[in-house]
Coordinates of C-alpha atoms in Angstrom, one line a residue:
M1 CA 15.1 -29.4 1.5
N2 CA 19.0 -28.8 1.1
H3 CA 19.3 -25.0 1.7
V4 CA 20.5 -22.6 4.2
S5 CA 17.6 -21.4 6.5
T6 CA 17.6 -18.6 8.9
F7 CA 14.9 -18.4 11.7
K8 CA 13.9 -15.0 13.2
S9 CA 11.0 -14.3 15.8
A10 CA 10.2 -11.7 18.4
N11 CA 13.2 -11.2 20.6
K12 CA 11.1 -12.5 23.7
L13 CA 7.9 -14.5 23.9
I14 CA 5.8 -14.6 27.1
T15 CA 2.7 -16.8 26.8
G16 CA -0.1 -18.4 28.8
K17 CA -2.7 -17.3 31.0
G18 CA -1.9 -14.3 33.1
A19 CA 1.1 -13.5 30.8
T20 CA 0.0 -9.9 30.6
E21 CA 1.1 -9.5 34.2
K22 CA 4.7 -9.1 32.9
L23 CA 3.7 -6.0 30.9
L24 CA 5.3 -3.4 33.4
E25 CA 8.4 -5.3 34.0
E26 CA 9.1 -5.4 30.3
T27 CA 8.4 -2.0 29.7
I28 CA 10.8 -1.0 32.3
R29 CA 13.4 -3.5 31.1
L30 CA 13.3 -2.1 27.5
G31 CA 13.9 1.5 29.0
M32 CA 10.3 2.8 28.0
K33 CA 9.8 5.7 30.3
N34 CA 6.7 6.8 28.3
P35 CA 5.2 4.3 25.9
L36 CA 2.5 4.9 23.3
I37 CA -0.4 2.4 23.4
V38 CA -1.4 1.8 19.8
T39 CA -5.0 0.3 19.7
D40 CA -8.5 0.9 18.3
Q41 CA -11.8 2.6 19.6
I42 CA -13.6 -0.7 19.8
L43 CA -10.9 -2.2 22.5
L44 CA -11.2 1.1 24.3
K45 CA -14.9 1.0 24.4
I46 CA -15.2 -2.7 25.6
G47 CA -12.5 -2.2 28.5
V48 CA -9.6 -4.3 26.9
V49 CA -7.3 -1.1 26.9
E50 CA -8.1 -0.5 30.7
K51 CA -7.0 -3.9 31.6
V52 CA -3.5 -3.0 30.0
T53 CA -3.4 0.5 31.4
K54 CA -4.0 -0.9 34.9
L55 CA -1.1 -3.0 34.6
L56 CA 1.1 -0.1 34.0
Q57 CA 0.1 1.2 37.4
E58 CA 1.8 4.9 37.8
H59 CA 4.0 4.3 34.7
P60 CA 3.3 7.2 32.3
Y61 CA 2.0 6.3 28.9
G62 CA 0.1 7.8 25.8
M63 CA -2.5 6.5 23.7
Y64 CA -3.4 6.4 20.0
T65 CA -6.8 4.9 19.3
G66 CA -7.1 5.5 15.5
V67 CA -6.4 1.9 14.3
K68 CA -8.6 0.6 11.8
P69 CA -9.1 -2.8 10.2
E70 CA -6.8 -3.2 7.0
P71 CA -5.0 0.0 8.0
E72 CA -4.4 2.7 5.4
V73 CA -0.9 4.2 4.9
S74 CA -2.1 7.6 6.1
L75 CA -2.7 6.3 9.7
V76 CA 1.1 5.8 9.9
A77 CA 1.7 9.4 9.5
E78 CA -1.1 10.2 12.0
C79 CA 0.3 7.8 14.6
K80 CA 3.7 9.0 14.0
E81 CA 2.6 12.6 14.8
V82 CA 1.1 11.6 18.1
F83 CA 4.4 9.5 19.0
I84 CA 6.6 12.4 18.3
S85 CA 4.7 15.2 19.7
G86 CA 4.0 13.1 23.0
Q87 CA 7.8 12.5 23.2
H88 CA 7.1 8.8 23.3
D89 CA 9.9 6.2 23.4
G90 CA 8.4 2.8 22.7
F91 CA 5.3 1.1 21.7
I92 CA 2.7 -1.2 23.3
A93 CA 0.7 -2.5 20.4
L94 CA -2.7 -3.9 21.6
G95 CA -5.2 -5.3 19.1
G96 CA -5.2 -7.5 16.0
G97 CA -2.8 -7.5 13.3
S98 CA -3.6 -4.0 12.2
A99 CA -2.6 -2.4 15.5
I100 CA 0.6 -4.5 15.6
D101 CA 1.3 -3.7 12.0
I102 CA 0.7 0.2 12.5
A103 CA 3.1 0.1 15.6
K104 CA 5.9 -1.7 13.5
A105 CA 5.4 0.6 10.8
V106 CA 5.5 3.8 12.9
S107 CA 8.7 2.4 14.8
A108 CA 10.4 2.1 11.4
Y109 CA 9.2 5.3 10.1
S110 CA 9.6 7.8 13.0
P111 CA 13.3 8.2 12.9
F112 CA 13.2 8.2 9.0
D113 CA 13.3 11.5 7.1
G114 CA 12.0 10.3 3.8
A115 CA 8.6 9.4 2.7
I116 CA 7.1 6.2 3.9
E117 CA 6.7 4.9 0.3
E118 CA 10.6 4.7 0.3
L119 CA 10.3 1.8 2.9
F120 CA 7.8 -0.4 1.0
G121 CA 9.8 -3.6 0.1
T122 CA 12.2 -5.7 1.5
D123 CA 15.2 -4.8 3.9
L124 CA 14.8 -0.8 3.1
V125 CA 14.5 0.3 6.8
P126 CA 17.9 1.8 7.7
E127 CA 17.8 1.3 11.4
K128 CA 15.9 -0.1 14.3
G129 CA 13.1 2.3 15.8
A130 CA 11.8 2.5 19.2
P131 CA 11.1 -0.7 21.1
I132 CA 7.8 -2.6 20.6
I133 CA 5.7 -4.8 23.0
A134 CA 3.1 -6.6 21.0
I135 CA -0.1 -8.0 22.8
P136 CA -2.5 -9.6 20.3
T137 CA -6.2 -9.7 21.1
T138 CA -6.9 -12.1 18.0
A139 CA -5.6 -15.5 17.5
G140 CA -4.7 -15.3 13.9
T141 CA -2.3 -12.8 12.1
G142 CA 0.8 -13.9 13.9
S143 CA 2.1 -10.2 13.4
E144 CA 3.6 -10.3 17.1
V145 CA 6.3 -12.5 15.8
T146 CA 7.0 -11.4 12.1
N147 CA 9.2 -8.8 10.5
I148 CA 6.4 -7.4 8.2
S149 CA 3.8 -4.7 8.4
I150 CA 1.0 -4.5 5.7
L151 CA -0.7 -1.5 4.7
S152 CA -3.4 -0.6 2.3
D153 CA -2.5 1.9 -0.5
T154 CA -5.8 3.4 -1.1
E155 CA -4.8 5.3 -4.2
A156 CA -3.3 2.2 -5.9
Q157 CA -6.0 -0.1 -4.3
L158 CA -3.1 -2.4 -3.2
K159 CA -1.9 -3.9 0.0
K160 CA 1.9 -3.0 0.5
G161 CA 4.4 -4.3 3.0
I162 CA 7.3 -3.0 4.8
V163 CA 9.6 -6.1 5.3
S164 CA 12.6 -5.6 7.6
D165 CA 14.1 -7.7 10.7
H166 CA 14.0 -4.1 12.3
L167 CA 10.4 -4.4 12.6
L168 CA 10.6 -7.7 14.9
P169 CA 8.8 -7.0 18.1
D170 CA 11.1 -6.8 21.2
V171 CA 8.4 -8.8 23.2
A172 CA 5.4 -10.6 22.3
I173 CA 2.9 -11.3 25.2
V174 CA 0.4 -13.8 24.1
S175 CA -2.2 -14.4 26.8
P176 CA -5.6 -16.3 26.2
E177 CA -7.6 -13.6 28.1
M178 CA -6.8 -11.0 25.9
T179 CA -8.8 -12.9 23.1
L180 CA -11.9 -13.6 25.0
T181 CA -13.6 -10.5 23.5
M182 CA -13.2 -11.6 19.8
P183 CA -16.7 -11.7 18.3
K184 CA -17.5 -15.4 16.7
S185 CA -17.0 -14.0 13.2
V186 CA -13.6 -12.6 14.1
T187 CA -12.5 -16.1 16.0
A188 CA -13.5 -17.8 12.8
A189 CA -11.6 -15.6 10.2
S190 CA -8.6 -15.1 12.4
G191 CA -8.4 -18.8 13.2
V192 CA -8.5 -19.8 9.6
D193 CA -5.9 -17.1 8.9
A194 CA -3.5 -18.8 11.3
L195 CA -4.4 -22.2 9.6
V196 CA -3.7 -20.7 6.2
H197 CA -0.2 -19.4 7.7
A198 CA 0.7 -22.9 8.7
I199 CA -0.6 -24.6 5.4
E200 CA 1.3 -22.0 3.3
A201 CA 4.5 -22.3 5.4
Y202 CA 4.5 -26.1 5.2
I203 CA 4.1 -26.3 1.4
S204 CA 6.5 -23.3 0.9
I205 CA 9.8 -24.1 -1.2
N206 CA 11.4 -22.4 1.7
A207 CA 10.2 -24.6 4.4
S208 CA 12.8 -26.1 6.8
P209 CA 12.7 -28.9 9.5
I210 CA 12.0 -26.0 12.2
T211 CA 9.3 -24.2 10.4
D212 CA 7.7 -27.7 9.5
S213 CA 7.6 -28.6 13.1
L214 CA 5.8 -25.2 14.1
A215 CA 3.4 -25.5 11.2
L216 CA 2.2 -29.0 11.7
G217 CA 1.8 -28.4 15.5
A218 CA -0.3 -25.3 14.7
M219 CA -2.4 -27.2 12.2
K220 CA -3.1 -29.9 14.8
M221 CA -4.0 -27.4 17.5
I222 CA -6.3 -25.2 15.2
A223 CA -8.1 -28.2 13.9
K224 CA -8.9 -29.4 17.5
N225 CA -9.4 -25.9 19.2
L226 CA -10.9 -23.5 16.6
P227 CA -14.4 -25.3 16.6
K228 CA -14.4 -25.2 20.4
A229 CA -13.3 -21.6 20.8
Y230 CA -16.0 -20.7 18.1
A231 CA -18.7 -22.8 19.8
N232 CA -17.9 -21.5 23.2
P233 CA -16.2 -18.2 23.2
N234 CA -15.2 -18.6 26.9
H235 CA -13.7 -21.8 26.6
I236 CA -10.2 -20.6 28.1
E237 CA -8.3 -23.7 27.1
A238 CA -9.4 -23.6 23.6
R239 CA -8.6 -19.8 23.6
E240 CA -5.0 -20.5 25.0
N241 CA -4.3 -23.2 22.3
M242 CA -5.6 -20.9 19.6
A243 CA -3.3 -18.0 20.8
T244 CA -0.4 -20.5 20.9
A245 CA -1.2 -21.9 17.5
S246 CA -1.4 -18.6 15.9
L247 CA 1.9 -17.7 17.4
M248 CA 3.5 -20.9 16.3
A249 CA 2.0 -20.4 12.6
G250 CA 3.3 -16.9 12.7
M251 CA 7.0 -18.2 13.6
A252 CA 6.5 -20.7 10.7
F253 CA 5.3 -18.3 7.9
G254 CA 7.6 -15.6 9.2
N255 CA 10.6 -17.8 8.2
A256 CA 9.2 -20.1 5.4
G257 CA 6.9 -17.4 3.9
V258 CA 3.6 -17.6 2.5
G259 CA 2.2 -18.3 -1.0
A260 CA -0.5 -18.0 -3.6
V261 CA -3.4 -17.8 -0.9
H262 CA -2.1 -14.6 0.3
A263 CA -1.2 -13.2 -3.0
L264 CA -4.7 -13.9 -4.2
A265 CA -6.1 -12.3 -1.1
Y266 CA -4.3 -9.2 -1.4
P267 CA -6.5 -7.6 -4.1
L268 CA -9.7 -8.7 -2.2
G269 CA -8.3 -6.4 0.8
G270 CA -6.8 -3.6 -1.4
R271 CA -9.9 -3.1 -3.6
Y272 CA -12.9 -4.4 -1.9
H273 CA -11.8 -4.1 1.7
I274 CA -12.7 -7.7 2.7
P275 CA -10.9 -8.3 6.0
H276 CA -7.5 -10.3 5.5
G277 CA -8.7 -13.3 7.4
V278 CA -11.9 -13.6 5.6
S279 CA -10.3 -13.4 2.2
N280 CA -7.7 -15.9 3.1
A281 CA -10.2 -18.2 4.5
L282 CA -12.5 -17.9 1.4
L283 CA -9.6 -18.8 -1.1
L284 CA -7.9 -21.4 1.0
P285 CA -9.6 -24.5 -0.4
Y286 CA -9.5 -23.3 -4.1
V287 CA -5.9 -22.4 -4.3
M288 CA -5.0 -25.7 -2.4
E289 CA -7.0 -27.7 -5.1
W290 CA -4.3 -26.3 -7.6
N291 CA -1.4 -26.8 -5.3
K292 CA -1.9 -30.3 -4.3
I293 CA -0.2 -31.9 -7.4
A294 CA 3.0 -30.0 -6.7
C295 CA 3.7 -31.9 -3.4
P296 CA 0.9 -34.5 -2.6
E297 CA 3.0 -36.0 0.1
R298 CA 3.1 -32.9 2.1
F299 CA -0.7 -32.8 1.7
R300 CA -0.9 -36.2 3.2
D301 CA 0.7 -34.8 6.4
I302 CA -1.7 -31.8 6.4
A303 CA -4.6 -34.2 6.1
E304 CA -3.3 -36.2 9.2
A305 CA -2.6 -32.9 11.1
L306 CA -6.3 -32.0 10.4
G307 CA -7.3 -35.4 12.0
A308 CA -8.2 -37.2 8.9
I309 CA -7.1 -40.9 8.5
T310 CA -5.1 -41.6 5.4
N311 CA -3.9 -45.3 6.0
G312 CA -3.8 -47.2 2.9
L313 CA -4.3 -44.1 0.4
A314 CA -2.1 -43.1 -2.3
D315 CA -0.6 -39.6 -1.6
T316 CA -2.8 -38.1 -4.4
E317 CA -5.9 -39.6 -2.6
A318 CA -4.6 -38.2 0.7
A319 CA -3.9 -34.8 -0.8
N320 CA -7.9 -34.7 -1.9
I321 CA -8.7 -35.6 1.8
A322 CA -6.5 -32.7 2.9
V323 CA -8.4 -30.1 0.8
A324 CA -12.0 -31.7 1.9
A325 CA -10.6 -31.2 5.6
M326 CA -9.8 -27.7 5.1
R327 CA -13.4 -27.2 3.5
N328 CA -15.1 -28.8 6.4
L329 CA -13.2 -26.9 9.1
C330 CA -14.2 -23.7 7.2
A331 CA -17.8 -24.7 7.0
D332 CA -17.8 -25.7 10.6
V333 CA -17.0 -22.0 11.7
N334 CA -19.3 -20.5 9.0
I335 CA -16.5 -18.9 6.8
P336 CA -18.6 -17.3 4.0
K337 CA -18.3 -18.8 0.6
G338 CA -18.0 -17.2 -2.9
L339 CA -16.7 -14.0 -4.1
R340 CA -20.0 -13.1 -5.4
N341 CA -21.4 -12.5 -1.9
F342 CA -18.9 -9.6 -1.4
N343 CA -20.2 -7.5 -4.2
I344 CA -17.2 -8.2 -6.4
P345 CA -18.3 -7.9 -10.1
E346 CA -17.4 -10.9 -12.2
D347 CA -15.6 -8.7 -14.7
A348 CA -13.2 -7.6 -12.1
I349 CA -11.6 -11.0 -12.2
R350 CA -9.3 -10.6 -14.7
S351 CA -7.7 -7.3 -13.3
M352 CA -7.7 -8.9 -10.1
A353 CA -5.7 -11.8 -11.5
E354 CA -3.4 -9.3 -13.1
D355 CA -2.8 -7.6 -9.9
A356 CA -2.3 -10.8 -7.9
S357 CA 0.3 -12.1 -10.5
Q358 CA 2.4 -9.2 -9.6
I359 CA 3.1 -10.2 -6.1
T360 CA 6.0 -12.2 -6.8
R361 CA 7.4 -11.6 -3.3
L362 CA 4.8 -14.3 -2.1
L363 CA 4.3 -16.2 -5.3
K364 CA 7.9 -17.2 -5.4
N365 CA 7.3 -19.3 -2.3
N366 CA 4.5 -21.2 -3.7
P367 CA 5.2 -24.9 -4.7
R368 CA 3.3 -24.5 -7.9
V369 CA 4.2 -21.7 -10.5
L370 CA 0.9 -20.0 -11.5
S371 CA 0.5 -18.0 -14.7
T372 CA -2.1 -15.0 -14.7
D373 CA -4.5 -17.2 -16.6
E374 CA -4.5 -19.9 -13.9
I375 CA -4.9 -17.3 -11.1
E376 CA -7.9 -16.0 -13.1
E377 CA -9.2 -19.8 -13.0
I378 CA -8.7 -19.9 -9.3
Y379 CA -10.8 -16.7 -8.8
Q380 CA -13.3 -18.1 -11.1
S381 CA -13.8 -21.3 -9.1
A382 CA -14.0 -19.3 -5.9
Y383 CA -16.6 -16.9 -7.5

């Protein structure tokens, strides 16, 4: 890989059991006199938000609890209104990727005078907004260390992204205790989502030695720890390893990019509201079946990272084993199979392929160039 690489992440990472104890200190260090906690109703109901507000002690704060999965653009305006009317000066994003993405979008949008649509795309955010502390409660999206916010445009039935280094959180606090409340299905889908991030970063045409080591390290940790965290939700060591692996995979794809799995997953989320982690997990083996001829030697590394033995095998055989290992891991944690099980009509496949083929921001990273017809074939095989 002989090209110039840049590497970016959250400004500061605080990880490990008890990492959230640093929240008040970081809030004060960033000059937040009245931060807005951005979260959802479920985390409020089950007491996760209370754990965080206790840590803030007497420090003033406000709260926005309107975050929903696969967040719509309209929530950004709603949260911005709360942020401005409450005279807040920073964000504590608490939740999965949706909460963190909303906080990132509002931080970019609140000082901006135009319509939010003007920020969709790459490097269109004019200035850095209020500071962000991100506290993920799922081990999957990696949003706490990336420069992107993904929103659902309900009218266009598409996912759209704001991509700008001004969105990188100031602090990411990644603590396994915050992920203990994840239901099994979320543990599975967000864990495989992190695996997809690591695999797509590793085979991206923009991979670098730095992203490679993070991606392979994340794959090894996920292969060992996801089944344990799924089987026993209170396995704190497995939870900690998954939280770290998700962070590492986020740092890998935040720099190397993701590819065709994500591009093909976008229409599933935009049109049929399938959660992002589930749609990625569902498509992973089918897309990789297509990608393996483009870089079989990288697939050998993936097979080994996932725990398979490839001694004495040709690269192409090892690549087949890598795809089989992905399928097995997905099966172990009960990832649903088949687009047909999500009420997606078969006659929608062609238009989904046309939508996916427009997502050149991601497809340009993929090791194999895919035509609209080939994307349609992948959807058919996954149906």
